[in-house]
CSV table of C-alpha atoms in Angstrom, one decimal:
chain,number,residue,atom,x,y,z
G,18,MET,CA,131.7,89.8,80.9
G,19,ILE,CA,132.3,93.4,79.9
G,20,LYS,CA,134.5,92.7,76.9
G,21,ASN,CA,132.6,92.9,73.6
G,22,ALA,CA,129.4,93.7,75.4
G,23,VAL,CA,127.3,96.4,73.6
G,24,SER,CA,126.3,99.2,76.0
G,25,LEU,CA,124.2,102.3,75.9
G,26,VAL,CA,125.0,105.1,78.3
G,27,THR,CA,122.8,108.1,78.6
G,28,GLY,CA,124.3,111.4,79.9
G,29,GLY,CA,127.6,109.9,78.7
G,30,ALA,CA,129.4,113.1,77.8
G,31,SER,CA,130.1,114.3,81.4
G,32,GLY,CA,130.2,113.3,85.1
G,33,LEU,CA,129.1,109.8,86.1
G,34,GLY,CA,128.0,109.0,82.5
G,35,ARG,CA,131.4,109.9,81.0
G,36,ALA,CA,133.2,107.9,83.7
G,37,THR,CA,131.0,104.9,82.8
G,38,VAL,CA,131.7,105.3,79.1
G,39,GLU,CA,135.4,105.6,79.6
G,40,ARG,CA,135.7,102.5,81.8
G,41,LEU,CA,133.4,100.3,79.6
G,42,ALA,CA,135.5,101.3,76.5
G,43,LYS,CA,138.7,100.6,78.4
G,44,GLN,CA,137.5,97.1,79.3
G,45,GLY,CA,136.6,96.3,75.7
G,46,ALA,CA,132.9,97.1,75.5
G,47,ARG,CA,131.3,98.7,72.5
G,48,VAL,CA,129.4,101.8,73.6
G,49,VAL,CA,126.7,104.1,72.3
G,50,LEU,CA,127.2,107.4,74.1
G,51,ALA,CA,123.9,109.2,74.3
G,52,ASP,CA,123.7,112.8,75.3
G,53,LEU,CA,122.4,116.2,74.2
G,54,GLY,CA,123.6,117.6,70.9
G,55,THR,CA,124.9,120.6,72.8
G,56,SER,CA,127.2,118.3,74.9
G,57,LYS,CA,130.8,117.3,74.3
G,58,GLY,CA,129.6,113.8,73.4
G,59,GLN,CA,131.1,113.8,69.9
G,60,GLU,CA,134.5,114.8,71.2
G,61,VAL,CA,134.4,112.2,73.9
G,62,ALA,CA,133.5,109.5,71.4
G,63,LYS,CA,136.2,110.5,69.0
G,64,GLU,CA,138.7,110.5,71.9
G,65,LEU,CA,137.8,107.0,73.0
G,66,GLY,CA,138.0,105.4,69.5
G,67,ASP,CA,136.0,103.4,67.0
G,68,ASN,CA,134.2,101.3,69.6
G,69,VAL,CA,132.4,104.4,71.0
G,70,VAL,CA,129.8,106.1,68.9
G,71,PHE,CA,127.9,109.3,69.8
G,72,VAL,CA,124.2,109.8,69.3
G,73,SER,CA,122.4,113.0,70.1
G,74,VAL,CA,119.6,112.2,72.5
G,75,ASP,CA,117.0,113.9,74.6
G,76,VAL,CA,115.9,111.1,76.9
G,77,THR,CA,112.4,112.5,77.1
G,78,SER,CA,112.0,112.1,73.3
G,79,GLU,CA,110.7,108.8,72.0
G,80,LYS,CA,112.2,109.5,68.6
G,81,ASP,CA,115.6,110.3,69.9
G,82,VAL,CA,115.8,107.2,72.2
G,83,THR,CA,114.5,105.0,69.4
G,84,ASN,CA,117.2,106.3,67.1
G,85,ALA,CA,119.8,105.5,69.8
G,86,MET,CA,118.6,101.9,70.0
G,87,GLN,CA,118.6,101.6,66.2
G,88,THR,CA,122.2,102.9,66.2
G,89,ALA,CA,123.2,100.2,68.7
G,90,LYS,CA,121.6,97.6,66.4
G,91,ASP,CA,123.0,98.9,63.2
G,92,LYS,CA,126.5,99.6,64.5
G,93,PHE,CA,127.1,96.8,66.9
G,94,GLY,CA,124.3,94.3,66.2
G,95,ARG,CA,122.5,94.2,69.6
G,96,LEU,CA,122.3,95.8,73.1
G,97,ASP,CA,123.5,94.0,76.2
G,98,LEU,CA,123.7,96.8,78.8
G,99,ALA,CA,121.9,100.1,79.3
G,100,VAL,CA,123.1,102.6,81.9
G,101,ASN,CA,120.9,105.6,82.7
G,102,CYS,CA,123.0,108.5,83.8
G,103,ALA,CA,121.2,111.4,82.2
G,104,GLY,CA,119.7,113.7,84.8
G,105,THR,CA,119.3,117.2,86.0
G,106,ALA,CA,118.7,118.9,89.4
G,107,THR,CA,117.2,122.1,90.8
G,108,ALA,CA,117.5,123.6,94.2
G,109,VAL,CA,114.5,125.6,95.2
G,110,ARG,CA,112.4,125.7,98.4
G,111,THR,CA,108.7,124.7,98.1
G,112,TYR,CA,107.9,128.3,99.0
G,113,ASN,CA,110.2,131.3,99.5
G,114,PHE,CA,108.5,133.3,102.2
G,115,ASN,CA,111.1,136.1,102.0
G,116,LYS,CA,110.2,136.7,98.3
G,117,SER,CA,106.6,135.4,98.5
G,118,THR,CA,107.2,133.1,95.6
G,119,ALA,CA,106.3,129.5,95.1
G,120,HIS,CA,108.5,126.8,93.5
G,121,ARG,CA,107.9,127.1,89.8
G,122,LEU,CA,105.8,124.2,88.6
G,123,GLU,CA,107.7,124.3,85.3
G,124,ASP,CA,111.0,123.6,87.1
G,125,PHE,CA,109.5,120.7,89.1
G,126,THR,CA,108.0,119.2,85.9
G,127,ARG,CA,111.3,119.5,84.0
G,128,VAL,CA,113.2,117.6,86.7
G,129,ILE,CA,110.5,114.8,86.8
G,130,MET,CA,110.5,114.6,83.0
G,131,ILE,CA,114.2,114.2,82.6
G,132,ASN,CA,115.1,112.1,85.7
G,133,THR,CA,112.0,109.9,85.9
G,134,VAL,CA,110.2,109.9,82.6
G,135,GLY,CA,113.5,110.0,80.6
G,136,THR,CA,114.8,107.0,82.6
G,137,PHE,CA,111.6,105.0,82.0
G,138,ASN,CA,111.7,106.0,78.3
G,139,VAL,CA,115.2,104.4,77.9
G,140,ILE,CA,114.3,101.4,80.0
G,141,ARG,CA,111.2,100.5,78.0
G,142,LEU,CA,112.9,100.9,74.6
G,143,ALA,CA,116.1,99.2,75.7
G,144,ALA,CA,114.1,96.2,77.0
G,145,GLY,CA,112.5,95.8,73.5
G,146,LEU,CA,115.9,95.6,71.8
G,147,MET,CA,117.4,93.4,74.5
G,148,GLY,CA,114.5,91.0,74.2
G,149,THR,CA,115.6,90.2,70.6
G,150,ASN,CA,119.0,88.8,71.9
G,151,GLU,CA,119.5,85.1,72.1
G,152,PRO,CA,119.6,84.1,75.8
G,153,ASN,CA,122.9,82.9,77.2
G,154,GLN,CA,123.4,79.7,79.1
G,155,ASP,CA,121.6,81.1,82.1
G,156,GLY,CA,118.7,82.5,80.1
G,157,GLN,CA,119.8,86.1,80.4
G,158,ARG,CA,119.4,88.7,77.6
G,159,GLY,CA,120.5,92.0,79.1
G,160,VAL,CA,121.0,94.3,82.1
G,161,ILE,CA,119.7,97.8,82.8
G,162,VAL,CA,121.3,100.0,85.5
G,163,ASN,CA,119.6,103.2,86.6
G,164,THR,CA,121.0,106.1,88.7
G,165,ALA,CA,118.8,107.3,91.6
G,166,SER,CA,120.3,109.1,94.5
G,167,VAL,CA,120.6,109.1,98.3
G,168,ALA,CA,118.2,112.0,98.0
G,169,ALA,CA,115.5,109.4,97.2
G,170,PHE,CA,115.7,108.4,100.8
G,171,ASP,CA,117.2,111.4,102.5
G,172,GLY,CA,116.3,114.6,100.6
G,173,GLN,CA,117.5,118.0,101.9
G,174,ILE,CA,116.1,121.5,101.8
G,175,GLY,CA,115.4,122.6,98.2
G,176,GLN,CA,115.4,119.0,96.9
G,177,ALA,CA,111.7,118.4,96.6
G,178,ALA,CA,111.8,117.9,92.8
G,179,TYR,CA,115.0,116.1,92.7
G,180,SER,CA,114.1,113.7,95.6
G,181,ALA,CA,110.7,113.0,94.1
G,182,SER,CA,112.3,112.2,90.7
G,183,LYS,CA,114.8,109.8,92.2
G,184,ALA,CA,112.4,108.2,94.6
G,185,ALA,CA,110.2,107.4,91.6
G,186,VAL,CA,113.2,105.7,89.9
G,187,VAL,CA,113.7,103.6,93.0
G,188,GLY,CA,110.0,102.8,93.2
G,189,MET,CA,109.6,101.6,89.7
G,190,THR,CA,112.6,99.3,89.7
G,191,LEU,CA,110.8,96.3,91.3
G,192,PRO,CA,107.7,96.3,89.2
G,193,ILE,CA,109.8,96.7,86.0
G,194,ALA,CA,112.1,93.9,87.2
G,195,ARG,CA,109.0,91.7,87.5
G,196,ASP,CA,107.7,92.9,84.1
G,197,LEU,CA,111.0,91.9,82.4
G,198,SER,CA,111.9,88.8,84.4
G,199,THR,CA,110.4,86.3,82.0
G,200,GLN,CA,112.6,87.6,79.2
G,201,GLY,CA,115.8,87.3,81.2
G,202,ILE,CA,116.3,91.1,81.4
G,203,ARG,CA,117.6,92.3,84.7
G,204,ILE,CA,117.3,95.8,86.2
G,205,CYS,CA,118.9,97.5,89.2
G,206,THR,CA,119.0,101.0,90.6
G,207,ILE,CA,122.1,102.6,92.2
G,208,ALA,CA,121.4,105.2,94.9
G,209,PRO,CA,124.8,106.9,95.4
G,210,GLY,CA,125.7,109.7,97.8
G,211,LEU,CA,127.3,113.0,96.7
G,212,PHE,CA,129.7,112.9,93.7
G,213,ASN,CA,131.9,115.7,92.5
G,214,THR,CA,130.3,116.1,89.1
G,215,PRO,CA,129.3,119.1,86.9
G,216,MET,CA,125.7,118.8,88.0
G,217,LEU,CA,126.7,119.1,91.7
G,218,ALA,CA,129.0,122.0,90.8
G,219,SER,CA,126.2,123.8,89.0
G,220,LEU,CA,124.1,124.2,92.2
G,221,PRO,CA,124.2,127.5,94.2
G,222,GLU,CA,127.0,127.6,96.8
G,223,LYS,CA,124.5,128.0,99.6
G,224,ILE,CA,122.6,124.9,98.6
G,225,LYS,CA,125.8,122.9,98.2
G,226,LEU,CA,127.0,123.9,101.7
G,227,ASN,CA,123.6,123.0,103.2
G,228,THR,CA,123.6,119.6,101.4
G,229,PHE,CA,127.2,118.8,102.6
G,230,GLN,CA,126.2,119.8,106.2
G,231,TYR,CA,123.3,117.5,106.4
G,232,GLN,CA,124.2,114.8,103.9
G,233,GLU,CA,125.1,111.5,105.7
G,234,TYR,CA,127.6,110.5,103.1
G,235,PHE,CA,130.8,112.1,101.9
G,236,VAL,CA,131.5,113.5,98.4
G,237,MET,CA,133.0,111.0,96.1
G,238,SER,CA,134.8,111.2,92.7
G,239,GLY,CA,132.6,110.5,89.7
G,240,LYS,CA,135.6,109.2,87.8
G,241,LYS,CA,136.2,106.1,89.9
G,242,SER,CA,133.7,105.3,92.6
G,243,PHE,CA,130.5,105.3,90.5
G,244,LEU,CA,132.1,103.0,88.0
G,245,LYS,CA,132.8,100.5,90.8
G,246,LEU,CA,129.1,100.5,91.5
G,247,VAL,CA,128.0,100.0,87.9
G,248,LEU,CA,130.5,97.3,87.2
G,249,PHE,CA,129.9,95.6,90.6
G,250,ALA,CA,126.2,95.7,89.9
G,251,ASN,CA,126.7,94.0,86.6
G,252,VAL,CA,128.9,91.3,88.1
G,253,PHE,CA,126.6,90.9,91.1
G,254,MET,CA,123.5,90.5,88.9
G,255,HIS,CA,125.2,87.6,87.1
G,256,SER,CA,126.0,85.8,90.4
G,257,ARG,CA,124.6,82.4,91.1
G,258,GLU,CA,124.5,82.9,94.9
G,259,LYS,CA,121.3,81.6,96.4
G,260,THR,CA,121.3,83.9,99.4
G,261,ASN,CA,118.4,86.5,99.3
G,262,LEU,CA,120.2,89.3,101.2
G,263,LYS,CA,123.9,90.0,101.3
G,264,ILE,CA,126.0,92.9,102.5
G,265,PHE,CA,129.2,93.6,100.6
G,266,SER,CA,132.0,95.9,101.6
G,267,VAL,CA,132.9,97.7,98.4
G,268,ILE,CA,134.4,101.2,98.8
G,269,ASN,CA,136.5,102.6,101.7
G,270,ASN,CA,134.4,102.6,104.9
G,271,LEU,CA,131.0,102.1,103.3
G,272,TYR,CA,128.8,99.2,102.8
G,273,ILE,CA,126.4,98.8,99.9
G,274,GLN,CA,123.2,96.9,100.6
G,275,PHE,CA,121.9,94.7,97.8
G,276,ILE,CA,118.5,93.2,97.9
G,277,TYR,CA,117.6,90.6,95.3
G,278,PHE,CA,115.7,87.3,94.9
G,279,PRO,CA,115.4,84.4,92.5
G,280,ILE,CA,112.3,84.4,90.2
G,281,SER,CA,111.7,80.7,90.9
G,282,GLU,CA,113.5,77.7,92.2
G,283,THR,CA,114.2,76.5,88.7
G,284,THR,CA,115.9,79.6,87.4
G,285,LYS,CA,119.6,80.3,88.0
G,286,TRP,CA,119.5,84.1,87.6
G,287,LYS,CA,118.0,86.7,89.9
G,288,ILE,CA,116.7,90.2,90.1
G,289,LEU,CA,118.6,93.0,91.9
G,290,LEU,CA,116.0,95.3,93.2
G,291,THR,CA,117.9,98.3,94.6
G,292,PHE,CA,120.8,99.2,96.8
G,293,LYS,CA,121.9,102.2,98.8
G,294,TRP,CA,124.7,103.5,100.9
G,295,THR,CA,124.6,102.7,104.6
G,296,LYS,CA,127.3,103.7,107.1
G,297,ARG,CA,129.7,101.0,108.3
G,298,LYS,CA,129.4,100.5,112.0
C-alpha cells in the first residue's frame, strides 16, 4: 500500500514531518519533501536518496504549493498521499496584566495563516491533482492526512492562537471529506498529544512546564509514534470494515478513537473524520 505510492509531506525537514518522510521512503514510497527554503530539506532529501525530492514551499503561498504539486506530477507522475505537518506555535496570554500588553494580533494571525490556511491551501491543491488519478478497484484516488493537536480540544494557558488554528483544522475535516467523497479522495485529521519536536523545544521553558503539568497526555517521540498514526490512518482508511465506530489499541497504554462512515450502502470505501487520544481505563 505504501510501496511506490507518491507522497507529499509538508514540514518534512524536521520533527513529525521528517519522521514521516523517512518512514515513507524506507517503505518504498516516492516523496516530495516540502518545507521552507531556509530549512534542511535539501540535505534530508539528499540523505534519503533519489526517491525523495525537496521543494521549497511556504504553505501559505498558492504559487509555492502549486509548484510542489507540479513537481510531484513531473517527477513521479501523480500524487497518492498528502501529509500536512507544516506548522508553527506561539505561547502568549490573551492579555498580560503585569505588562499591560495584549496578545499581538500579528502573532495570532501568523499562526492561523500557517496552521489553518496553509493546511487548507495544500488540501485544495492536492485534491485537484489526486482527482486526475485513475481510481483503484475500490474507487479510491488518494488520501490526505492533516495534523491537528490535542490543543484543539484541551488548550492550555497561552495557547489561544495555536488551539484556535488546530480546532479549525479539525472542524474543516468533515465538510472537506464530504466535498471530496464523490471523487474517492479521503481525508483524516490526527490530533496527537505532546511530541518531543523542535517546535515544542522552541517554546519558553515556563510555558513548556505549564503545558506538561496540565496536559492529559505524555510527551512522545516524533520519530516513531507519529508515524504509527500516519501509517495506521492510511491503512485504516482503506479498511472494508462496515462498523461505524471502532476503538483501536495502538500505542502503549493509549487508545485512539476513530470515527468514520460509509458514503452510501453501495460504496466500499469510507471517510475517516477525525481521531484523538483518550486515556485507557
